[in-house]
C-alpha positions in Angstrom: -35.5 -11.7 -19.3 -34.1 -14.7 -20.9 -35.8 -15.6 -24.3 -34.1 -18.6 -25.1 -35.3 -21.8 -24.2 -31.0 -22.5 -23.3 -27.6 -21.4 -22.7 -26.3 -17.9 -22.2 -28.1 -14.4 -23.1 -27.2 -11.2 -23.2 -28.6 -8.7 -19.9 -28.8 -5.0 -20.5 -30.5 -2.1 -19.2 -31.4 1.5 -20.4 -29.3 4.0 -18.6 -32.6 6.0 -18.0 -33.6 3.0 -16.0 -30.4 3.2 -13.8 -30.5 5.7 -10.9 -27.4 7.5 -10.1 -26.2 7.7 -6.3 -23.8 9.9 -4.5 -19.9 8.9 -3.5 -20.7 7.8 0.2 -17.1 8.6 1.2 -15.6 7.1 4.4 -12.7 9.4 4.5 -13.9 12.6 2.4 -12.0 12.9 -1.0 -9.5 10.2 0.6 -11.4 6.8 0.6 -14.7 5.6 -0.9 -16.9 3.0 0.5 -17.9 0.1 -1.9 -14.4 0.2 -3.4 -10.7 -0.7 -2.8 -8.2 1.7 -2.2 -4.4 0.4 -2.2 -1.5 1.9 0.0 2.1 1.6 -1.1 5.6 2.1 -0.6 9.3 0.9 0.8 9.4 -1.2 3.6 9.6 0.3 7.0 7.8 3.4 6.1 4.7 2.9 8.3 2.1 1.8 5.8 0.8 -0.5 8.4 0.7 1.9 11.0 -1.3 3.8 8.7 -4.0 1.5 8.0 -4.2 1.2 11.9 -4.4 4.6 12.6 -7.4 4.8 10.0 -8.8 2.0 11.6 -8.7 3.7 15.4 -10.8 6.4 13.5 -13.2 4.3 12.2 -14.1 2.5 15.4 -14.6 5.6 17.6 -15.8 7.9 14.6 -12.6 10.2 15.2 -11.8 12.5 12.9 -9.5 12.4 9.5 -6.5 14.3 9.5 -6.1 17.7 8.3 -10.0 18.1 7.4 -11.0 17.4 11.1 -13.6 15.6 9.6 -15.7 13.3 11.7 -15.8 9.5 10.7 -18.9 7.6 11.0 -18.3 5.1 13.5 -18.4 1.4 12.2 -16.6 -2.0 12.6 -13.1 -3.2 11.2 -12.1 -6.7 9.8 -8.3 -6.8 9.8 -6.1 -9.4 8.0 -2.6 -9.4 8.4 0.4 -11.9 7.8 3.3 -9.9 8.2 2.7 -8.2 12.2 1.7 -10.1 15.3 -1.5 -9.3 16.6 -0.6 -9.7 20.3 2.9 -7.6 20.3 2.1 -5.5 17.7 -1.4 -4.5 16.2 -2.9 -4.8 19.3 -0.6 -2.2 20.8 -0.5 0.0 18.1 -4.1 0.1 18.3 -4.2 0.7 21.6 -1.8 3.4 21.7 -4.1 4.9 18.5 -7.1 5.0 20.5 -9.1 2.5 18.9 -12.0 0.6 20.5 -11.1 -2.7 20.6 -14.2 -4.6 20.5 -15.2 -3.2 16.6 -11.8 -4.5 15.5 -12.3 -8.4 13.9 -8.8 -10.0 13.5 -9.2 -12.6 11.1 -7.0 -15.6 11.9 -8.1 -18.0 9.1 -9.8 -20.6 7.7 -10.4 -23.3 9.9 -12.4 -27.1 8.9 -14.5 -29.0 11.4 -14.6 -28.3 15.0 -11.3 -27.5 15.8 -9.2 -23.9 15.2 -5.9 -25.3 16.2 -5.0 -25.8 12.6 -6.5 -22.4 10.7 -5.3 -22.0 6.5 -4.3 -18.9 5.5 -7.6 -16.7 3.6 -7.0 -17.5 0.0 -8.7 -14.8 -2.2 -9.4 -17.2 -4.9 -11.4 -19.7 -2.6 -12.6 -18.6 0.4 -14.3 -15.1 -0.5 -17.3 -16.4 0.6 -16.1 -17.0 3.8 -14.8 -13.7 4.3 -18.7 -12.3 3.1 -20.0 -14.6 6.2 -18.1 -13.2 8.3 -19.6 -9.8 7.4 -23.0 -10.9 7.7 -22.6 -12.3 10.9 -20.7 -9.0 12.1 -23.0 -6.3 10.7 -21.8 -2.7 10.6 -18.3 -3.2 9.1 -17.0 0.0 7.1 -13.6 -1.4 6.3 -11.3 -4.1 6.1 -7.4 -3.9 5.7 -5.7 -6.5 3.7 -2.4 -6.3 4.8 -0.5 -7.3 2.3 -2.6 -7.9 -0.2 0.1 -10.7 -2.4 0.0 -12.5 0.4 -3.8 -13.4 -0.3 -3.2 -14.5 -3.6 -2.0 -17.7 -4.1 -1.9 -19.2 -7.0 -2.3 -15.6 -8.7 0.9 -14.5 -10.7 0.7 -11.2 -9.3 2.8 -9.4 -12.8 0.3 -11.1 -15.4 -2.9 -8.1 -15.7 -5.5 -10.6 -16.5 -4.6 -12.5 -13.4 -4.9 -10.2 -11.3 -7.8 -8.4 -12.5 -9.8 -11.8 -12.3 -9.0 -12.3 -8.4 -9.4 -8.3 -7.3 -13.1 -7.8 -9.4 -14.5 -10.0 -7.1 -13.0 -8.3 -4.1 -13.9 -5.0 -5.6 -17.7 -6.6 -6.0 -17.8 -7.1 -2.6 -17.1 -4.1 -1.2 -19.4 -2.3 -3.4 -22.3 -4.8 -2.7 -21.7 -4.3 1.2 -20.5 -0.6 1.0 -17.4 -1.0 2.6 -13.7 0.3 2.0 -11.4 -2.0 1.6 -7.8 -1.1 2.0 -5.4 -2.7 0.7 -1.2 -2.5 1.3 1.2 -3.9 -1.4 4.9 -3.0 -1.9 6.3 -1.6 -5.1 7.5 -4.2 -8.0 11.3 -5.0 -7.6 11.7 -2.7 -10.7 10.1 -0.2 -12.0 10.2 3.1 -14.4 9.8 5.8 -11.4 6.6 6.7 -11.7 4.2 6.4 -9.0 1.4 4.6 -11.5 3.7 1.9 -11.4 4.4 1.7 -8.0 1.8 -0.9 -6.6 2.3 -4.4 -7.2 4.0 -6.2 -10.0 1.1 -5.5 -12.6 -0.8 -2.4 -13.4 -3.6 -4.5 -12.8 -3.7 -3.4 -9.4 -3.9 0.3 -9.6 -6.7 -0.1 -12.2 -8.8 -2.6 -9.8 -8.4 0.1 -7.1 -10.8 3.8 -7.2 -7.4 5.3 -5.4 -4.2 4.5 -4.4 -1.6 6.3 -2.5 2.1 6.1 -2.2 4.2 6.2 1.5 7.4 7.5 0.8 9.9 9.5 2.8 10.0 13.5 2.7 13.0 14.7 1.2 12.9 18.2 3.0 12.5 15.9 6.6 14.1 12.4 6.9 12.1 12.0 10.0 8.9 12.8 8.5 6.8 10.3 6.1 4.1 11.6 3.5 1.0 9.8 2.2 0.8 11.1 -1.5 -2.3 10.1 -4.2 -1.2 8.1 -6.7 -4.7 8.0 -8.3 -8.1 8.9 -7.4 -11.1 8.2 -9.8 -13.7 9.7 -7.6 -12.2 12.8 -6.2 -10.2 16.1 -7.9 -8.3 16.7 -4.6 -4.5 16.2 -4.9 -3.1 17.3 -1.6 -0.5 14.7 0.7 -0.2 14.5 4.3 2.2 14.4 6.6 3.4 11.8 9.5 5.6 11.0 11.7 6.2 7.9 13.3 6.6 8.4 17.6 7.3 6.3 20.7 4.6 5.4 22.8 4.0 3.6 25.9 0.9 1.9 27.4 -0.4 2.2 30.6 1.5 -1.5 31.0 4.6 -0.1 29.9 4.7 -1.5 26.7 6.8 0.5 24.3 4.8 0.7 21.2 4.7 3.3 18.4 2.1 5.0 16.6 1.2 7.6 13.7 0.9 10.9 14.3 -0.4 13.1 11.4 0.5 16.4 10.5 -1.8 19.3 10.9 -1.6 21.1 7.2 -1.6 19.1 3.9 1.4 19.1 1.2 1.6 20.2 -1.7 4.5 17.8 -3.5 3.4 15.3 -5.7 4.4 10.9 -5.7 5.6 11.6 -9.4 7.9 14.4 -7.9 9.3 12.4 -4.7 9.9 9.2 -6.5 12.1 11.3 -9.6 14.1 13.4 -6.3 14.9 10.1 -4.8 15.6 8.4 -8.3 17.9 11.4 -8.7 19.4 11.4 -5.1 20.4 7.8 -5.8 21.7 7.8 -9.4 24.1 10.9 -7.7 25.0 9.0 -4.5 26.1 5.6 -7.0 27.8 7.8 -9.2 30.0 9.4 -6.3 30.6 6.2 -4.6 32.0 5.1 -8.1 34.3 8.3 -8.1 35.6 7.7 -4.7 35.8 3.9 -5.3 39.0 4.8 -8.2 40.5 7.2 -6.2 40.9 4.8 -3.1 42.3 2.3 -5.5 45.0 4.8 -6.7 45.7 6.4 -4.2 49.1 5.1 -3.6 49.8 5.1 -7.3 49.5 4.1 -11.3 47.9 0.8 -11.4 47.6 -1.3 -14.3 44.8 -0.2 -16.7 43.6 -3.7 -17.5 43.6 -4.8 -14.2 41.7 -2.1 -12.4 39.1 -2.4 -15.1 38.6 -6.2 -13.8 38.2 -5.4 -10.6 36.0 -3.3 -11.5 33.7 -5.4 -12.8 33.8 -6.9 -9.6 32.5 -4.2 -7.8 29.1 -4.0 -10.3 31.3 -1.3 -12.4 30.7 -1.2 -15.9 33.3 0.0 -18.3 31.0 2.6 -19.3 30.4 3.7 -15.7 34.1 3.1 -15.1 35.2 5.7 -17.7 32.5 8.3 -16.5 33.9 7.9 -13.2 38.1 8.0 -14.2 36.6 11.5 -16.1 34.6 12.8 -13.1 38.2 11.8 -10.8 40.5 13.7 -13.7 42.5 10.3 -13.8 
């Protein structure tokens, strides 16, 4: 109650007076309703395909991988800017299973009468739209934000408080609707190795999210993918799964593809992939160096100074250039 005849006034609550509820999951120890879970990895991977796959489940209560779990059946909104929805989510859905009419594709925001000319959903100023559309749709237990930078503009997407002021919102949606919303981002250009820092350019976007999780590659089966937890505030379980990515073709011969999930979970960590592929490549530079200063002397002694300037040339620094004339025994 506000006491003050103006301005603001502090609102606070006895935690006695607060009743606790129960996690409603959407995809047990996976996925929360009334939260944001973010997906990540390199490009070409199949993050997309996953969120589609997840979505077929949803809309025909399937059941999760592994677990055999059944979903509870419920709507999907779906933005995308990066695949087309007639020659690609549409098929991929298709060849998934889903049911069609409980996936929304949102196209836009469009002004007046006419949707020839729909903008681009901007986080920062048409969540409200986005809240309509829910309202008028009823029943929706996700929605895929796919990628999620690309509804940011005008967010610096490596500044934390940025980005925190554009996904608490978001987040306050979900929970006030009790719906997951997933989102897909790409890792930073740079980063230390760790899968914490994976998502994003900021850090801000792992700690708007109750769980995150990291596509990479399996380094025991190049044809296999693995979804790995990069964080989960809500559950204890750490285990991965597996994919793989397979051909498929409709009943009107499209050629699509779609995810097929593996039957047991894995036990290998993001942490642990990202340092054996952060090893793999530091070893695979380091021999292309080596070979690199044998090819140039193979047909003799060159001139010290000028191999070192071609060198440079090639991205070679003279410290990496001596490690390498050591590691050839020149």
């Amino acid at each position: 109650k506000n006491t003050r005849k103006k301005g603001s006034f502090p609102m606070y609550r006895k935690i006695s007076d607060i009743e606790p509820k129960p996690i409603n999951w959407l995809w047990e120890d996976y996925m929360a309703k009334g939260t944001i879970t973010l997906i990540t990895g390199e490009p070409e991977l199949g993050k997309s395909q996953i969120t589609l796959s997840m979505a077929s489940i949803v809309t025909t209560g399937g059941n999760w991988p592994v677990s055999g779990e059944k979903c509870e059946e419920g709507n999907v909104i779906i933005l995308s800017d990066e695949d087309n929805p007639e020659k690609t989510i549409h098929p991929r859905l298709e060849a998934n299973g889903a049911n069609l009419d409980k996936i929304i594709y949102f196209d836009g925001i469009c002004e007046g009468d006419s949707n020839s000319d729909c903008q681009l959903f901007k986080l920062k100023t048409d969540l409200r739209e986005l809240e309509k559309m829910i309202n008028d749709i009823k029943g929706v237990s996700m929605i895929v934000v796919d990628p999620l930078s690309a509804y940011l503009a005008g967010v610096d997407t490596y500044n934390n408080k940025d980005v925190r002021s554009m996904l608490a919102p978001l987040s306050n949606l979900a929970g006030r609707y009790d719906i997951a919303i997933v989102g897909v981002e790409h890792p930073p250009k740079s980063s230390n190795g760790r899968a914490m820092n994976q998502v994003g350019g900021s850090i801000a976007f792992v700690a708007a999210s109750r769980s995150a999780y990291l596509v990479s590659k399996d380094p025991e089966d190049e044809e296999r993918r693995l979804f790995l937890k990069i964080k989960n505030n809500l559950s204890n379980y750490s285990g991965g799964i597996s994919f793989t990515v397979e051909s498929h073709k409709l009943h009107n011969g499209i050629e699509i593809s779609k995810v097929v999930w593996g039957d047991e979970s894995v036990k290998i960590t993001a942490d642990e992939v990202l340092a054996y592929y952060e090893r793999t490549e530091f070893q695979h530079k380091k021999e292309l160096r080596t070979k690199w200063i044998q090819e140039e002397l193979a047909d003799g002694p060159k001139n010290a100074a000028e191999v070192e300037k071609k060198a440079l040339t090639q991205g070679i620094t003279e410290k990496q250039l001596r490690n390498a004339k050591k590691d050839a025994g020149v």
